[in-house]
Tab-separated table of C-alpha atoms in Angstrom:
chain	number	residue	atom	x	y	z
A	1	UNK	CA	12.384	4.255	45.984
A	2	UNK	CA	14.514	6.954	44.356
A	3	UNK	CA	17.635	5.575	46.043
A	4	UNK	CA	16.841	2.052	44.800
A	5	UNK	CA	15.950	3.230	41.297
A	6	UNK	CA	18.781	5.676	40.853
A	7	UNK	CA	21.622	3.821	42.580
A	8	UNK	CA	20.983	0.147	43.384
A	9	UNK	CA	19.386	-0.908	40.070
A	10	UNK	CA	22.088	0.682	37.870
A	11	UNK	CA	24.775	-0.978	39.985
A	12	UNK	CA	23.149	-4.407	39.591
A	13	UNK	CA	22.720	-3.904	35.846
A	14	UNK	CA	26.369	-2.923	35.461
A	15	UNK	CA	27.522	-5.946	37.450
A	16	UNK	CA	25.622	-8.449	35.324
A	17	UNK	CA	26.165	-6.648	32.036
A	18	UNK	CA	22.479	-6.071	31.414
A	19	UNK	CA	21.773	-4.113	28.242
A	20	UNK	CA	18.790	-2.014	27.264
A	21	UNK	CA	16.569	-3.727	24.675
A	22	UNK	CA	15.500	-1.518	21.738
A	23	UNK	CA	11.771	-0.811	21.584
A	24	UNK	CA	11.506	-1.948	17.960
A	25	UNK	CA	13.344	-5.252	18.438
A	26	UNK	CA	10.131	-7.179	17.697
A	27	UNK	CA	7.421	-6.116	15.250
A	28	UNK	CA	3.813	-7.207	15.648
A	29	UNK	CA	1.842	-8.254	12.567
A	30	UNK	CA	-1.316	-6.076	12.345
A	31	UNK	CA	-3.318	-8.982	10.898
A	32	UNK	CA	-2.330	-12.044	12.928
A	33	UNK	CA	-0.574	-10.557	15.937
A	34	UNK	CA	2.521	-12.681	15.259
A	35	UNK	CA	5.812	-11.231	16.507
A	36	UNK	CA	8.639	-10.908	13.974
A	37	UNK	CA	12.259	-10.088	14.750
A	38	UNK	CA	13.028	-6.737	13.105
A	39	UNK	CA	16.102	-8.002	11.227
A	40	UNK	CA	14.065	-10.882	9.755
A	41	UNK	CA	11.419	-8.390	8.678
A	42	UNK	CA	14.005	-6.136	7.064
A	43	UNK	CA	15.596	-9.052	5.194
A	44	UNK	CA	12.143	-9.991	3.872
A	45	UNK	CA	11.571	-6.470	2.498
A	46	UNK	CA	9.295	-5.526	5.411
A	47	UNK	CA	6.776	-8.247	4.536
A	48	UNK	CA	5.594	-10.450	7.439
A	49	UNK	CA	6.800	-13.965	6.469
A	50	UNK	CA	3.891	-15.872	8.040
A	51	UNK	CA	0.965	-13.747	6.833
A	52	UNK	CA	2.367	-11.899	3.831
A	53	UNK	CA	1.237	-8.579	5.301
A	54	UNK	CA	3.096	-5.674	3.678
A	55	UNK	CA	4.441	-3.285	6.310
A	56	UNK	CA	5.486	0.242	5.356
A	57	UNK	CA	8.891	0.181	3.687
A	58	UNK	CA	11.378	3.046	4.194
A	59	UNK	CA	11.714	5.230	1.106
A	60	UNK	CA	15.464	4.879	0.691
A	61	UNK	CA	15.300	1.105	1.201
A	62	UNK	CA	12.722	0.941	-1.579
A	63	UNK	CA	15.048	2.740	-3.995
A	64	UNK	CA	17.928	0.432	-3.065
A	65	UNK	CA	15.687	-2.571	-3.691
A	66	UNK	CA	14.477	-1.207	-7.031
A	67	UNK	CA	17.676	-0.183	-8.809
A	68	UNK	CA	20.344	-2.525	-10.131
A	69	UNK	CA	22.848	-3.406	-7.374
A	70	UNK	CA	21.165	-0.808	-5.161
A	71	UNK	CA	23.096	1.957	-6.958
A	72	UNK	CA	21.440	5.233	-7.929
A	73	UNK	CA	22.022	8.974	-8.109
A	74	UNK	CA	20.222	10.967	-5.441
A	75	UNK	CA	18.229	13.890	-6.793
A	76	UNK	CA	18.863	17.017	-4.689
A	77	UNK	CA	16.176	18.304	-2.357
A	78	UNK	CA	14.755	21.626	-3.612
A	79	UNK	CA	14.953	24.746	-1.464
A	80	UNK	CA	11.539	26.243	-0.778
A	81	UNK	CA	10.020	28.620	1.770
A	82	UNK	CA	9.755	27.047	5.216
A	83	UNK	CA	6.487	27.515	7.110
A	84	UNK	CA	5.127	30.118	4.643
A	85	UNK	CA	1.869	30.561	6.613
A	86	UNK	CA	3.488	30.644	10.073
A	87	UNK	CA	1.074	27.860	10.968
A	88	UNK	CA	0.545	26.666	14.498
A	89	UNK	CA	-1.884	24.155	15.998
A	90	UNK	CA	-0.882	22.350	19.182
A	91	UNK	CA	2.706	22.886	18.049
A	92	UNK	CA	4.505	25.185	15.633
A	93	UNK	CA	4.807	23.808	12.110
A	94	UNK	CA	8.493	24.751	12.121
A	95	UNK	CA	8.994	22.572	15.202
A	96	UNK	CA	7.174	19.669	13.546
A	97	UNK	CA	9.498	19.928	10.549
A	98	UNK	CA	12.552	19.828	12.805
A	99	UNK	CA	11.256	16.771	14.656
A	100	UNK	CA	10.487	14.853	11.477
A	101	UNK	CA	13.836	15.743	9.917
A	102	UNK	CA	15.587	14.406	12.976
A	103	UNK	CA	13.441	11.264	13.019
A	104	UNK	CA	13.826	10.381	9.318
A	105	UNK	CA	17.110	12.032	8.364
A	106	UNK	CA	15.352	13.645	5.378
A	107	UNK	CA	14.566	17.264	4.516
A	108	UNK	CA	11.031	16.370	3.484
A	109	UNK	CA	8.821	13.477	2.470
A	110	UNK	CA	10.109	12.870	-1.082
A	111	UNK	CA	13.158	10.780	-1.965
A	112	UNK	CA	14.036	10.513	-5.654
A	113	UNK	CA	16.824	8.923	-7.631
A	114	UNK	CA	18.063	8.082	-11.116
A	115	UNK	CA	19.415	4.643	-11.893
A	116	UNK	CA	18.921	1.540	-13.988
A	117	UNK	CA	16.503	-1.364	-13.674
A	118	UNK	CA	17.748	-4.397	-15.593
A	119	UNK	CA	19.822	-1.960	-17.645
A	120	UNK	CA	16.918	0.387	-18.419
A	121	UNK	CA	17.420	3.947	-17.130
A	122	UNK	CA	14.569	5.397	-15.121
A	123	UNK	CA	13.703	7.974	-12.468
A	124	UNK	CA	12.007	6.751	-9.283
A	125	UNK	CA	10.143	8.876	-6.719
A	126	UNK	CA	9.108	7.597	-3.277
A	127	UNK	CA	7.005	9.122	-0.496
A	128	UNK	CA	8.381	8.599	3.022
A	129	UNK	CA	5.265	8.074	5.150
A	130	UNK	CA	7.152	8.587	8.409
A	131	UNK	CA	7.696	12.229	7.460
A	132	UNK	CA	4.386	13.895	8.388
A	133	UNK	CA	2.402	11.033	6.897
A	134	UNK	CA	3.958	11.463	3.452
A	135	UNK	CA	1.880	14.623	3.055
A	136	UNK	CA	2.196	16.771	-0.051
A	137	UNK	CA	3.648	20.223	0.628
A	138	UNK	CA	5.631	22.786	-1.318
A	139	UNK	CA	8.948	20.966	-0.901
A	140	UNK	CA	7.418	17.609	-1.847
A	141	UNK	CA	5.668	19.071	-4.883
A	142	UNK	CA	8.834	20.777	-6.106
A	143	UNK	CA	10.853	17.580	-5.599
A	144	UNK	CA	8.372	15.581	-7.691
A	145	UNK	CA	8.385	18.225	-10.421
A	146	UNK	CA	12.182	18.244	-10.586
A	147	UNK	CA	12.125	14.440	-10.841
A	148	UNK	CA	9.768	14.716	-13.840
A	149	UNK	CA	12.064	17.313	-15.398
A	150	UNK	CA	15.015	14.950	-14.975
A	151	UNK	CA	13.060	12.125	-16.623
A	152	UNK	CA	12.223	14.396	-19.561
A	153	UNK	CA	15.872	15.458	-19.833
A	154	UNK	CA	17.113	11.848	-19.727
A	155	UNK	CA	14.273	10.728	-22.032
A	156	UNK	CA	13.450	7.870	-19.670
A	157	UNK	CA	10.407	6.528	-17.769
A	158	UNK	CA	9.356	7.684	-14.297
A	159	UNK	CA	7.986	5.422	-11.563
A	160	UNK	CA	6.401	6.854	-8.422
A	161	UNK	CA	5.609	5.072	-5.148
A	162	UNK	CA	3.021	7.219	-3.315
A	163	UNK	CA	2.314	6.675	0.379
A	164	UNK	CA	0.467	9.690	1.680
A	165	UNK	CA	-2.384	11.013	3.746
A	166	UNK	CA	-2.904	13.800	1.207
A	167	UNK	CA	-2.177	17.525	1.109
A	168	UNK	CA	-0.285	19.062	4.035
A	169	UNK	CA	-2.779	21.162	5.994
A	170	UNK	CA	-0.051	23.344	7.549
A	171	UNK	CA	0.631	24.832	4.112
A	172	UNK	CA	-2.998	25.388	3.128
A	173	UNK	CA	-3.703	26.392	-0.461
A	174	UNK	CA	0.034	26.354	-1.246
A	175	UNK	CA	-0.087	22.601	-0.725
A	176	UNK	CA	-3.164	22.191	-2.925
A	177	UNK	CA	-1.403	24.080	-5.717
A	178	UNK	CA	1.129	21.244	-6.005
A	179	UNK	CA	-1.512	18.864	-7.383
A	180	UNK	CA	-2.170	20.757	-10.661
A	181	UNK	CA	1.559	21.504	-10.988
A	182	UNK	CA	2.434	17.803	-10.889
A	183	UNK	CA	-0.513	17.008	-13.171
A	184	UNK	CA	0.985	19.323	-15.800
A	185	UNK	CA	4.245	17.359	-15.610
A	186	UNK	CA	2.337	14.098	-16.101
A	187	UNK	CA	0.858	15.565	-19.292
A	188	UNK	CA	4.320	16.611	-20.471
A	189	UNK	CA	5.517	13.019	-20.018
A	190	UNK	CA	2.632	11.826	-22.170
A	191	UNK	CA	3.411	14.365	-24.874
A	192	UNK	CA	7.021	13.146	-24.863
A	193	UNK	CA	5.855	9.533	-25.189
A	194	UNK	CA	7.551	8.476	-21.942
A	195	UNK	CA	5.963	5.935	-19.579
A	196	UNK	CA	4.704	7.097	-16.187
A	197	UNK	CA	3.900	4.217	-13.832
A	198	UNK	CA	2.359	4.458	-10.360
A	199	UNK	CA	3.009	1.790	-7.722
A	200	UNK	CA	0.368	2.376	-5.045
A	201	UNK	CA	1.415	1.560	-1.484
A	202	UNK	CA	-0.371	1.655	1.844
A	203	UNK	CA	-1.900	4.179	2.294
A	204	UNK	CA	-2.502	6.386	-0.758
A	205	UNK	CA	-5.294	8.796	0.110
A	206	UNK	CA	-6.494	12.404	-0.018
A	207	UNK	CA	-5.288	14.871	-2.610
A	208	UNK	CA	-2.442	12.616	-3.720
A	209	UNK	CA	-4.870	9.873	-4.783
A	210	UNK	CA	-7.107	12.545	-6.356
A	211	UNK	CA	-4.331	13.758	-8.641
A	212	UNK	CA	-1.047	12.285	-9.857
A	213	UNK	CA	-1.387	8.939	-8.045
A	214	UNK	CA	-4.286	7.965	-10.335
A	215	UNK	CA	-2.979	9.451	-13.593
A	216	UNK	CA	-0.408	6.808	-14.496
A	217	UNK	CA	-0.189	4.876	-17.740
A	218	UNK	CA	-0.277	1.777	-15.521
A	219	UNK	CA	-1.376	1.393	-11.900
A	220	UNK	CA	0.256	-1.349	-9.845
A	221	UNK	CA	-0.534	-1.853	-6.161
A	222	UNK	CA	0.930	-3.816	-3.304
A	223	UNK	CA	-1.435	-6.341	-1.677
A	224	UNK	CA	-3.810	-4.932	0.916
A	225	UNK	CA	-2.933	-1.290	0.268
A	226	UNK	CA	-5.592	1.236	1.242
A	227	UNK	CA	-6.344	3.505	-1.712
A	228	UNK	CA	-8.985	6.222	-1.815
A	229	UNK	CA	-9.830	9.860	-1.262
A	230	UNK	CA	-11.874	10.126	1.926
A	231	UNK	CA	-11.695	7.607	4.752
A	232	UNK	CA	-14.202	4.818	5.281
A	233	UNK	CA	-15.795	6.419	8.341
A	234	UNK	CA	-16.246	9.786	6.597
A	235	UNK	CA	-17.921	8.146	3.608
A	236	UNK	CA	-20.259	6.073	5.775
A	237	UNK	CA	-21.297	9.125	7.787
A	238	UNK	CA	-21.878	11.111	4.596
A	239	UNK	CA	-23.959	8.581	2.649
A	240	UNK	CA	-25.416	6.961	5.813
A	241	UNK	CA	-24.780	3.472	4.469
A	242	UNK	CA	-22.529	0.575	5.444
A	243	UNK	CA	-19.663	0.055	3.009
A	244	UNK	CA	-18.734	-3.474	1.859
A	245	UNK	CA	-15.880	-5.394	3.447
A	246	UNK	CA	-12.509	-4.687	1.908
A	247	UNK	CA	-13.684	-1.356	0.526
A	248	UNK	CA	-10.782	0.790	-0.772
A	249	UNK	CA	-8.291	-2.078	-0.605
A	250	UNK	CA	-6.104	-2.896	-3.595
A	251	UNK	CA	-7.941	-6.157	-4.266
A	252	UNK	CA	-11.355	-4.448	-4.191
A	253	UNK	CA	-10.180	-1.743	-6.610
A	254	UNK	CA	-8.678	-4.363	-8.931
A	255	UNK	CA	-12.011	-6.200	-9.091
A	256	UNK	CA	-13.782	-2.912	-9.904
A	257	UNK	CA	-11.354	-1.752	-12.584
A	258	UNK	CA	-9.668	1.101	-10.712
A	259	UNK	CA	-6.156	-0.377	-10.859
A	260	UNK	CA	-4.416	-2.727	-13.274
A	261	UNK	CA	-2.347	-5.111	-11.159
A	262	UNK	CA	-1.737	-6.277	-7.605
A	263	UNK	CA	1.865	-7.429	-7.226
A	264	UNK	CA	3.818	-8.711	-4.218
A	265	UNK	CA	6.643	-6.425	-3.132
A	266	UNK	CA	9.266	-9.060	-3.962
A	267	UNK	CA	8.069	-9.167	-7.576
A	268	UNK	CA	7.723	-5.412	-8.195
A	269	UNK	CA	11.221	-4.751	-9.652
A	270	UNK	CA	10.928	-7.662	-12.097
A	271	UNK	CA	7.381	-6.676	-13.069
A	272	UNK	CA	8.345	-3.039	-13.620
A	273	UNK	CA	11.332	-4.039	-15.736
A	274	UNK	CA	9.220	-6.292	-17.955
A	275	UNK	CA	6.425	-3.745	-18.376
A	276	UNK	CA	8.742	-0.807	-19.029
A	277	UNK	CA	10.699	-2.720	-21.662
A	278	UNK	CA	7.450	-3.544	-23.436
A	279	UNK	CA	6.317	0.089	-23.256
A	280	UNK	CA	9.642	1.518	-24.431
A	281	UNK	CA	10.402	-1.153	-27.022
A	282	UNK	CA	13.640	-2.101	-25.284
A	283	UNK	CA	14.861	-5.691	-25.775
A	284	UNK	CA	13.756	-8.028	-22.979
A	285	UNK	CA	16.264	-9.737	-20.729
A	286	UNK	CA	17.108	-13.406	-21.262
A	287	UNK	CA	15.183	-14.404	-18.122
A	288	UNK	CA	12.081	-12.563	-19.295
A	289	UNK	CA	12.165	-14.485	-22.592
A	290	UNK	CA	12.516	-17.870	-20.918
A	291	UNK	CA	10.225	-17.500	-17.904
A	292	UNK	CA	6.428	-17.437	-18.366
A	293	UNK	CA	4.416	-14.542	-16.830
A	294	UNK	CA	3.497	-15.002	-13.167
A	295	UNK	CA	-0.187	-15.681	-12.414
A	296	UNK	CA	-0.712	-12.464	-10.450
A	297	UNK	CA	0.589	-10.241	-13.261
A	298	UNK	CA	-2.227	-8.716	-15.331
A	299	UNK	CA	-0.070	-8.566	-18.451
A	300	UNK	CA	-1.108	-10.089	-21.753
A	301	UNK	CA	-0.001	-13.710	-22.006
A	302	UNK	CA	1.678	-13.030	-25.328
A	303	UNK	CA	4.220	-10.217	-25.302
A	304	UNK	CA	5.174	-8.453	-28.569
A	305	UNK	CA	8.460	-10.305	-29.087
A	306	UNK	CA	6.731	-13.657	-28.513
A	307	UNK	CA	4.046	-12.780	-31.066
A	308	UNK	CA	6.675	-11.900	-33.685
A	309	UNK	CA	8.463	-15.206	-33.113
A	310	UNK	CA	5.191	-17.162	-33.414
A	311	UNK	CA	4.281	-15.345	-36.660
A	312	UNK	CA	7.677	-16.156	-38.151
A	313	UNK	CA	7.664	-19.805	-37.103
A	314	UNK	CA	7.305	-22.246	-40.013
A	315	UNK	CA	4.006	-24.000	-40.489
A	316	UNK	CA	3.913	-27.648	-39.317
A	317	UNK	CA	4.507	-30.300	-42.000
A	318	UNK	CA	1.840	-32.983	-42.558
C-alpha cells in the first residue's frame, strides 16, 4: 500500500493534472446545512445568502467594509509583556500565541483603525475571534485603551465590534484588570461628549460583555448574535430551570430592553453613519435626507433636521 500511495497515486495525479481542493472551498450553513461557495460567502459579507445567517467576519475585512473606500490608518499594536505568568496547560501559552499569530497574521486579537464613514472621522476597534476566541488579555486591553486615546485626541466617536469569549485565562488577574481600565476610558469619552457605540457580534460573552461591551451610548447587534455573561448550560445547572428558547440571542435581548437595535450586517455602515451624525450634530448626507428610515432601525421616525424643516414649513392655506 505504501508503494501505491507514495508512488503510483502521485504519478496518476500528475498525469491528469489533478489539483488538491482547499478544505474551506465550501462553507456549511449552521442553521440549514446549505453549502455555500466560499467566494460567494465573502462577496456577501460572510452572510449565508439563503438563510441570512451571519457567519463570523474577519476583523480586517470588517474595517475595510466600514470605512469609506476601505481606506483607514492602522493603529499600531502595543508592546506588552508576553506570557507574564509563564502559564501552561496542555500546551505552553507562548506556543499558543505563536500558533495564533501564524494562523491570523495578527499580533493579538484587537485590530483598530482611524478613518472616515460618510466623511465623518471615527475610530473603530474590532475583536478577531479566530485569535484565541477574541479573548481579552493585556495586549488586547492596551490596544483598546490606545484606540480610546486616539479618539479623544482626534475628538471623534469610537465604535467597537466585540466578539469574545471573555477574559484570557492564561493571563489570570492581569486580564481581569483590563476591564476596569477600559471602563475608565469609556467614562473619559462621556466626559468629552464623544459618542461610544457598541456593535455586538456573535459571540459576545464573559468579562467583555460584563464591562465595556454593555457600556455604550447605543447598542447595536447583528441578527442571531449570542450575547451574555455565562453560557446557557452553566445558567441552567445553577438555577436548575429550563431557559426559554432563543435566550441570550440578539432578538431576545432586544425584546427585553437590553440592546437598542438589531441591524443586518449590510446595513451597519449606513446605520452607524446616520446615528453618529445625529449624535455629533454633523450635517446628514443627501441620501439620508431623501431616504426614509428602514423598518429594522430603532431610530426615531423624525430626525432633528426633519423636525426643524417641519416647524419652519408654512401653514396650509384654506
